[in-house]
CSV table of C-alpha atoms in Angstrom, one decimal:
chain,number,residue,atom,x,y,z
A,1,MET,CA,23.0,-2.4,4.5
A,2,PHE,CA,19.3,-2.7,3.9
A,3,VAL,CA,17.7,0.6,2.6
A,4,ILE,CA,14.0,1.0,3.2
A,5,PHE,CA,12.1,3.8,1.4
A,6,GLY,CA,8.9,5.0,3.0
A,7,ALA,CA,10.1,3.7,6.3
A,8,THR,CA,7.6,5.9,8.2
A,9,GLY,CA,4.6,4.2,6.5
A,10,GLN,CA,3.0,1.1,7.9
A,11,VAL,CA,4.6,-1.3,5.5
A,12,GLY,CA,8.1,0.3,5.6
A,13,ARG,CA,8.1,0.5,9.4
A,14,ALA,CA,7.2,-3.2,9.6
A,15,SER,CA,10.0,-4.1,7.2
A,16,ALA,CA,12.6,-1.9,9.1
A,17,THR,CA,11.5,-3.4,12.4
A,18,ALA,CA,11.7,-7.0,11.2
A,19,LEU,CA,15.2,-6.4,9.8
A,20,ARG,CA,16.5,-4.7,12.9
A,21,ARG,CA,15.0,-7.4,15.1
A,22,ALA,CA,17.1,-9.9,13.0
A,23,GLY,CA,20.2,-7.8,13.7
A,24,HIS,CA,20.7,-6.3,10.2
A,25,PRO,CA,21.8,-2.7,9.5
A,26,VAL,CA,18.9,-0.6,8.1
A,27,ARG,CA,18.9,2.9,6.5
A,28,ALA,CA,15.4,4.3,6.8
A,29,VAL,CA,14.8,6.8,4.0
A,30,LEU,CA,12.2,9.5,4.8
A,31,HIS,CA,10.7,11.7,2.1
A,32,ASP,CA,11.8,15.3,2.2
A,33,GLY,CA,9.3,17.8,3.5
A,34,GLY,CA,6.2,17.8,5.6
A,35,GLN,CA,7.2,15.2,8.2
A,36,THR,CA,7.4,15.6,11.9
A,37,ALA,CA,10.5,14.4,13.9
A,38,ALA,CA,8.5,11.7,15.7
A,39,PRO,CA,8.6,9.0,13.0
A,40,ALA,CA,12.4,9.5,12.5
A,41,GLU,CA,13.0,9.4,16.3
A,42,ALA,CA,11.0,6.1,16.5
A,43,LEU,CA,13.1,4.5,13.8
A,44,ALA,CA,16.3,5.8,15.2
A,45,ALA,CA,15.3,4.3,18.6
A,46,ILE,CA,15.4,0.8,17.1
A,47,GLY,CA,18.8,1.4,15.6
A,48,CYS,CA,18.0,2.6,12.1
A,49,GLU,CA,20.3,5.0,10.3
A,50,ILE,CA,18.1,8.0,9.1
A,51,ALA,CA,18.4,9.5,5.7
A,52,HIS,CA,16.2,12.0,3.8
A,53,ALA,CA,15.7,12.1,0.1
A,54,ASP,CA,13.5,13.9,-2.5
A,55,LEU,CA,12.1,10.9,-4.3
A,56,ASN,CA,11.8,13.1,-7.5
A,57,ASP,CA,15.5,13.7,-7.5
A,58,ALA,CA,17.5,10.8,-9.1
A,59,ALA,CA,20.7,12.1,-7.5
A,60,ALA,CA,19.1,12.2,-4.0
A,61,VAL,CA,17.8,8.6,-4.5
A,62,ALA,CA,21.2,7.5,-5.6
A,63,ARG,CA,22.8,9.0,-2.5
A,64,ALA,CA,20.3,7.2,-0.3
A,65,ILE,CA,21.1,3.8,-1.8
A,66,ASP,CA,24.8,4.2,-1.7
A,67,GLY,CA,26.4,1.1,-0.2
A,68,ALA,CA,23.1,-0.8,-0.1
A,69,HIS,CA,23.1,-4.6,-0.3
A,70,ALA,CA,19.3,-4.6,-0.7
A,71,VAL,CA,16.7,-1.9,-1.3
A,72,GLN,CA,12.9,-1.8,-0.6
A,73,TRP,CA,11.3,0.8,-2.8
A,74,LEU,CA,7.8,2.2,-3.2
A,75,CYS,CA,6.2,5.0,-5.2
A,76,PRO,CA,3.8,6.8,-2.8
A,77,VAL,CA,0.4,7.9,-4.1
A,78,PRO,CA,0.4,11.7,-3.8
A,79,ARG,CA,-3.1,12.3,-2.4
A,80,ALA,CA,-2.9,16.1,-2.5
A,81,HIS,CA,-1.4,16.4,-6.0
A,82,ASP,CA,-3.6,17.8,-8.8
A,83,ASP,CA,-2.4,15.0,-11.2
A,84,PRO,CA,-1.3,12.0,-9.1
A,85,ALA,CA,-0.7,9.8,-12.1
A,86,ALA,CA,1.8,12.3,-13.6
A,87,ALA,CA,3.4,12.8,-10.2
A,88,MET,CA,3.8,9.1,-9.7
A,89,ARG,CA,5.3,8.7,-13.2
A,90,HIS,CA,7.9,11.4,-12.4
A,91,THR,CA,8.8,9.7,-9.1
A,92,ILE,CA,9.1,6.3,-10.8
A,93,ASP,CA,11.3,7.7,-13.5
A,94,ALA,CA,13.7,9.4,-11.0
A,95,GLY,CA,14.0,6.1,-9.0
A,96,VAL,CA,14.6,4.0,-12.1
A,97,ALA,CA,17.3,6.4,-13.2
A,98,ALA,CA,19.1,6.1,-9.9
A,99,PHE,CA,18.8,2.3,-9.8
A,100,ARG,CA,20.1,2.0,-13.4
A,101,ALA,CA,23.1,4.3,-12.6
A,102,ALA,CA,24.1,2.3,-9.5
A,103,PRO,CA,22.0,-0.9,-9.2
A,104,PRO,CA,21.9,-2.5,-5.8
A,105,PRO,CA,22.4,-6.3,-5.8
A,106,ARG,CA,18.8,-6.9,-4.6
A,107,LEU,CA,15.8,-4.6,-5.3
A,108,LEU,CA,12.2,-5.2,-4.0
A,109,ALA,CA,9.5,-2.9,-5.3
A,110,LEU,CA,6.1,-2.7,-3.5
A,111,SER,CA,3.4,-3.1,-6.1
A,112,ASP,CA,-0.3,-3.9,-6.2
A,113,TYR,CA,-2.8,-6.6,-7.3
A,114,GLY,CA,-3.7,-5.9,-10.9
A,115,ALA,CA,-0.3,-4.5,-11.8
A,116,GLU,CA,-0.1,-6.9,-14.8
A,117,HIS,CA,-2.8,-4.8,-16.6
A,118,ALA,CA,-1.5,-1.9,-18.7
A,119,ASP,CA,-4.8,0.0,-18.7
A,120,GLY,CA,-8.3,0.1,-17.3
A,121,THR,CA,-7.4,-0.1,-13.6
A,122,GLY,CA,-7.1,3.5,-12.5
A,123,ILE,CA,-4.3,4.3,-10.1
A,124,THR,CA,-3.0,0.7,-10.4
A,125,THR,CA,-1.8,1.4,-13.9
A,126,ARG,CA,1.0,3.4,-12.3
A,127,PHE,CA,2.2,0.2,-10.7
A,128,HIS,CA,2.2,-1.5,-14.1
A,129,TYR,CA,4.4,1.4,-15.3
A,130,LEU,CA,6.6,0.9,-12.2
A,131,GLU,CA,7.1,-2.8,-12.9
A,132,THR,CA,7.7,-2.3,-16.6
A,133,ARG,CA,10.3,0.4,-16.1
A,134,LEU,CA,12.1,-1.5,-13.4
A,135,CYS,CA,12.6,-4.5,-15.6
A,136,GLY,CA,15.5,-2.7,-17.2
A,137,VAL,CA,17.4,-2.4,-13.9
A,138,PRO,CA,20.3,-5.0,-13.7
A,139,ALA,CA,19.5,-6.2,-10.2
A,140,SER,CA,18.0,-9.3,-8.6
A,141,LEU,CA,14.4,-7.9,-8.8
A,142,THR,CA,11.3,-8.8,-6.8
A,143,PHE,CA,7.8,-7.3,-7.2
A,144,LEU,CA,5.7,-7.7,-4.1
A,145,ARG,CA,2.1,-7.3,-5.1
A,146,ALA,CA,-0.3,-6.7,-2.2
A,147,ALA,CA,-4.0,-6.9,-2.0
A,148,GLU,CA,-6.1,-3.9,-0.8
A,149,HIS,CA,-4.9,-2.8,2.6
A,150,MET,CA,-7.3,-3.4,5.5
A,151,HIS,CA,-6.4,-0.1,7.1
A,152,ASN,CA,-7.9,1.7,4.1
A,153,TRP,CA,-11.2,1.4,5.9
A,154,ALA,CA,-9.9,4.0,8.4
A,155,ARG,CA,-11.0,6.7,5.9
A,156,VAL,CA,-14.7,5.9,6.4
A,157,LEU,CA,-14.6,4.7,10.0
A,158,PRO,CA,-15.8,8.0,11.6
A,159,VAL,CA,-18.8,8.1,9.2
A,160,ALA,CA,-19.6,4.4,10.0
A,161,LEU,CA,-19.5,5.0,13.7
A,162,GLU,CA,-21.4,8.3,13.7
A,163,ARG,CA,-24.1,7.4,11.2
A,164,GLY,CA,-24.1,3.6,11.5
A,165,VAL,CA,-23.5,3.3,7.7
A,166,LEU,CA,-20.4,1.9,6.1
A,167,PRO,CA,-20.1,3.4,2.5
A,168,SER,CA,-18.6,1.0,0.0
A,169,LEU,CA,-17.5,1.2,-3.6
A,170,HIS,CA,-17.2,-2.6,-3.6
A,171,HIS,CA,-20.3,-3.9,-5.5
A,172,PRO,CA,-22.2,-6.0,-4.8
A,173,LEU,CA,-21.9,-5.8,-1.0
A,174,ASP,CA,-21.6,-9.6,-0.6
A,175,LYS,CA,-18.8,-9.9,-3.1
A,176,ARG,CA,-15.6,-11.2,-1.4
A,177,PHE,CA,-12.4,-9.5,-2.4
A,178,PRO,CA,-8.7,-9.9,-1.3
A,179,THR,CA,-7.3,-7.7,1.4
A,180,VAL,CA,-4.2,-7.7,3.6
A,181,ALA,CA,-2.7,-6.1,6.7
A,182,ALA,CA,0.2,-3.7,6.1
A,183,ARG,CA,2.2,-5.3,8.8
A,184,ASP,CA,2.1,-8.7,7.0
A,185,VAL,CA,3.2,-7.0,3.7
A,186,GLY,CA,6.1,-5.3,5.5
A,187,GLU,CA,7.3,-8.5,7.2
A,188,LEU,CA,7.1,-10.5,4.0
A,189,ALA,CA,9.0,-7.8,2.2
A,190,ALA,CA,11.8,-8.1,4.8
A,191,ALA,CA,11.8,-11.9,4.5
A,192,LEU,CA,12.1,-11.6,0.7
A,193,LEU,CA,15.0,-9.2,1.0
A,194,LEU,CA,16.8,-11.7,3.2
A,195,ASP,CA,16.0,-14.6,0.9
A,196,ALA,CA,19.2,-16.1,-0.6
A,197,GLU,CA,17.4,-17.4,-3.7
A,198,PRO,CA,19.7,-17.2,-6.7
A,199,ALA,CA,19.3,-14.2,-9.1
A,200,ARG,CA,16.8,-14.7,-11.9
A,201,ALA,CA,16.7,-13.6,-15.5
A,202,THR,CA,13.2,-12.3,-15.0
A,203,PRO,CA,11.6,-10.6,-12.0
A,204,ARG,CA,10.3,-12.6,-9.1
A,205,ILE,CA,6.6,-11.9,-8.6
A,206,VAL,CA,5.1,-12.6,-5.1
A,207,SER,CA,1.5,-11.8,-4.1
A,208,ILE,CA,0.2,-11.5,-0.6
A,209,GLU,CA,-3.3,-11.4,0.8
A,210,ALA,CA,-5.0,-12.5,4.0
A,211,GLU,CA,-6.0,-16.1,4.5
A,212,GLN,CA,-9.7,-15.2,4.2
A,213,ARG,CA,-11.3,-12.9,1.6
A,214,VAL,CA,-14.0,-10.5,2.9
A,215,SER,CA,-17.0,-8.6,1.7
A,216,ALA,CA,-18.2,-5.1,2.6
A,217,LEU,CA,-20.9,-6.9,4.6
A,218,ASP,CA,-18.2,-8.7,6.6
A,219,VAL,CA,-16.5,-5.4,7.3
A,220,ALA,CA,-19.7,-3.8,8.6
A,221,ARG,CA,-20.5,-6.8,10.8
A,222,THR,CA,-17.0,-6.8,12.3
A,223,LEU,CA,-17.2,-3.1,13.0
A,224,ALA,CA,-20.6,-3.5,14.7
A,225,ASP,CA,-19.3,-6.4,16.8
A,226,LEU,CA,-16.2,-4.6,17.9
A,227,SER,CA,-17.8,-1.2,18.5
A,228,GLY,CA,-21.0,-2.3,20.0
A,229,ARG,CA,-22.8,0.0,17.6
A,230,PRO,CA,-25.1,-0.8,14.7
A,231,VAL,CA,-23.2,-0.6,11.4
A,232,ALA,CA,-24.7,-1.5,8.0
A,233,ALA,CA,-22.9,-1.6,4.7
A,234,HIS,CA,-24.2,0.7,2.0
A,235,ALA,CA,-23.3,0.4,-1.7
A,236,VAL,CA,-22.6,4.0,-2.9
A,237,PRO,CA,-24.5,4.4,-6.2
A,238,ARG,CA,-22.0,4.3,-9.1
A,239,ASP,CA,-23.1,7.8,-10.4
A,240,GLN,CA,-22.3,9.3,-7.0
A,241,TRP,CA,-18.7,7.9,-6.6
A,242,SER,CA,-16.9,10.9,-8.1
A,243,ALA,CA,-18.8,13.4,-5.9
A,244,VAL,CA,-18.3,11.3,-2.8
A,245,LEU,CA,-14.6,11.0,-3.5
A,246,ARG,CA,-14.2,14.7,-4.2
A,247,GLY,CA,-16.2,15.5,-1.1
A,248,ALA,CA,-13.5,13.5,0.8
A,249,GLY,CA,-10.8,15.8,-0.5
A,250,LEU,CA,-9.6,14.2,-3.7
A,251,GLY,CA,-9.0,16.2,-6.8
A,252,GLU,CA,-10.9,15.5,-10.0
A,253,ARG,CA,-8.2,13.5,-11.6
A,254,HIS,CA,-7.5,11.5,-8.4
A,255,ALA,CA,-11.2,10.8,-8.0
A,256,GLN,CA,-11.4,9.5,-11.5
A,257,LEU,CA,-8.5,7.1,-10.9
A,258,ILE,CA,-10.2,5.7,-7.9
A,259,VAL,CA,-13.5,5.3,-9.8
A,260,ASP,CA,-11.7,3.4,-12.6
A,261,LEU,CA,-9.9,1.3,-9.9
A,262,TYR,CA,-13.2,0.2,-8.3
A,263,ASP,CA,-14.8,-0.4,-11.7
A,264,ALA,CA,-11.9,-2.8,-12.3
A,265,HIS,CA,-12.3,-4.3,-8.8
A,266,ASN,CA,-16.0,-5.0,-9.3
A,267,ALA,CA,-15.3,-6.5,-12.7
A,268,GLY,CA,-12.9,-9.0,-11.1
A,269,ARG,CA,-9.7,-7.6,-12.7
A,270,ILE,CA,-7.9,-6.7,-9.4
A,271,ASP,CA,-6.7,-10.1,-8.3
A,272,VAL,CA,-3.8,-12.5,-8.3
A,273,GLU,CA,-2.3,-12.8,-11.8
A,274,ALA,CA,-3.1,-16.4,-12.9
A,275,ASN,CA,0.0,-18.7,-12.9
A,276,ALA,CA,2.4,-15.7,-12.7
A,277,SER,CA,3.2,-15.2,-9.1
A,278,GLU,CA,4.1,-17.0,-5.9
A,279,ARG,CA,1.2,-16.7,-3.4
A,280,ARG,CA,1.7,-15.9,0.2
A,281,PHE,CA,-0.9,-15.4,2.9
A,282,GLY,CA,-0.8,-12.9,5.8
A,283,VAL,CA,-1.7,-14.1,9.3
A,284,THR,CA,-3.3,-10.8,10.6
A,285,ARG,CA,-7.1,-11.0,10.7
A,286,LEU,CA,-9.5,-8.2,9.7
A,287,GLU,CA,-10.8,-7.9,13.3
A,288,GLU,CA,-7.3,-7.2,14.6
A,289,VAL,CA,-6.8,-4.3,12.2
A,290,LEU,CA,-10.2,-2.8,12.7
A,291,GLY,CA,-9.9,-3.2,16.5
A,292,ALA,CA,-6.7,-1.2,16.4
A,293,LEU,CA,-8.3,1.4,14.2
A,294,LEU,CA,-11.2,1.7,16.6
A,295,SER,CA,-8.9,2.1,19.5
A,296,ARG,CA,-7.1,5.0,17.8
A,297,THR,CA,-10.3,6.6,16.8
A,298,ALA,CA,-11.6,6.4,20.4
A,299,GLY,CA,-8.3,7.9,21.6
A,300,ALA,CA,-8.5,10.7,19.2
A,301,GLU,CA,-12.1,11.5,20.2
A,302,ALA,CA,-11.1,11.5,23.9
A,303,ALA,CA,-8.3,13.8,23.2
A,304,THR,CA,-10.6,16.2,21.3
A,305,ARG,CA,-13.1,16.2,24.2
A,306,ASN,CA,-10.3,17.0,26.7
A,307,VAL,CA,-9.1,19.9,24.6
A,308,HIS,CA,-12.6,21.4,24.5
């Protein structure tokens, strides 16, 4: 049995789909609370067993992994929480307690570029904490560190299309940075769970990004080409970051974590750890992801017009 936490997310869904396509049994674990039935129904339709678990409850996590041959685990970033760093720490501690009590033979944890740094990287420090805590679990352990997800640009897509301006915290605008499609992360995670490599004394660290790095200018040009509308990248002034993030709905502590993250990004600290990981490259191109996002945005706009 392969147990996939966060199976309704883009990465988890891709992993579950790949494993089911290969004929393996999959238990898709959904977070308790706030979810509609549709994601569970879609997973059940491809043959997944559906389970629900409170990720902050070690006993619930332990029940979810009962009988697992391999587990894919993530700690979600709680966008709406007043103190997301503390909330993530709590979730990580609960998961680690469950894994130590009943370790699965194979455990893959989804992590981030920059997780090797103990401080100074904002929200990514929580993934350093995750990796550090998991090192005490007696399992064949893999950390899959992913670059920034391409679909993160969805957050500013409506603004870019409406105003012709793509706001960016990546400075300078022509600086190329690593990025990756969630689908490629999920499919690689599934492949690693199936990998028959012998157990190691230390965790296996694998990094993934797209074959080509991009800049904010590249993103703006691609959006313009795909949408047929003028879109220009705009570097949000550093002293406005916090206000912009809070205006987008983040709390004060969460906004500061993102400010610290992009300071680290712009200083070149969010990257592949030198000589410490296996490097893999996703095949999905930026224009494919942005094209899909644009299609969804257009569909949502059409639905809104029909309602009114």
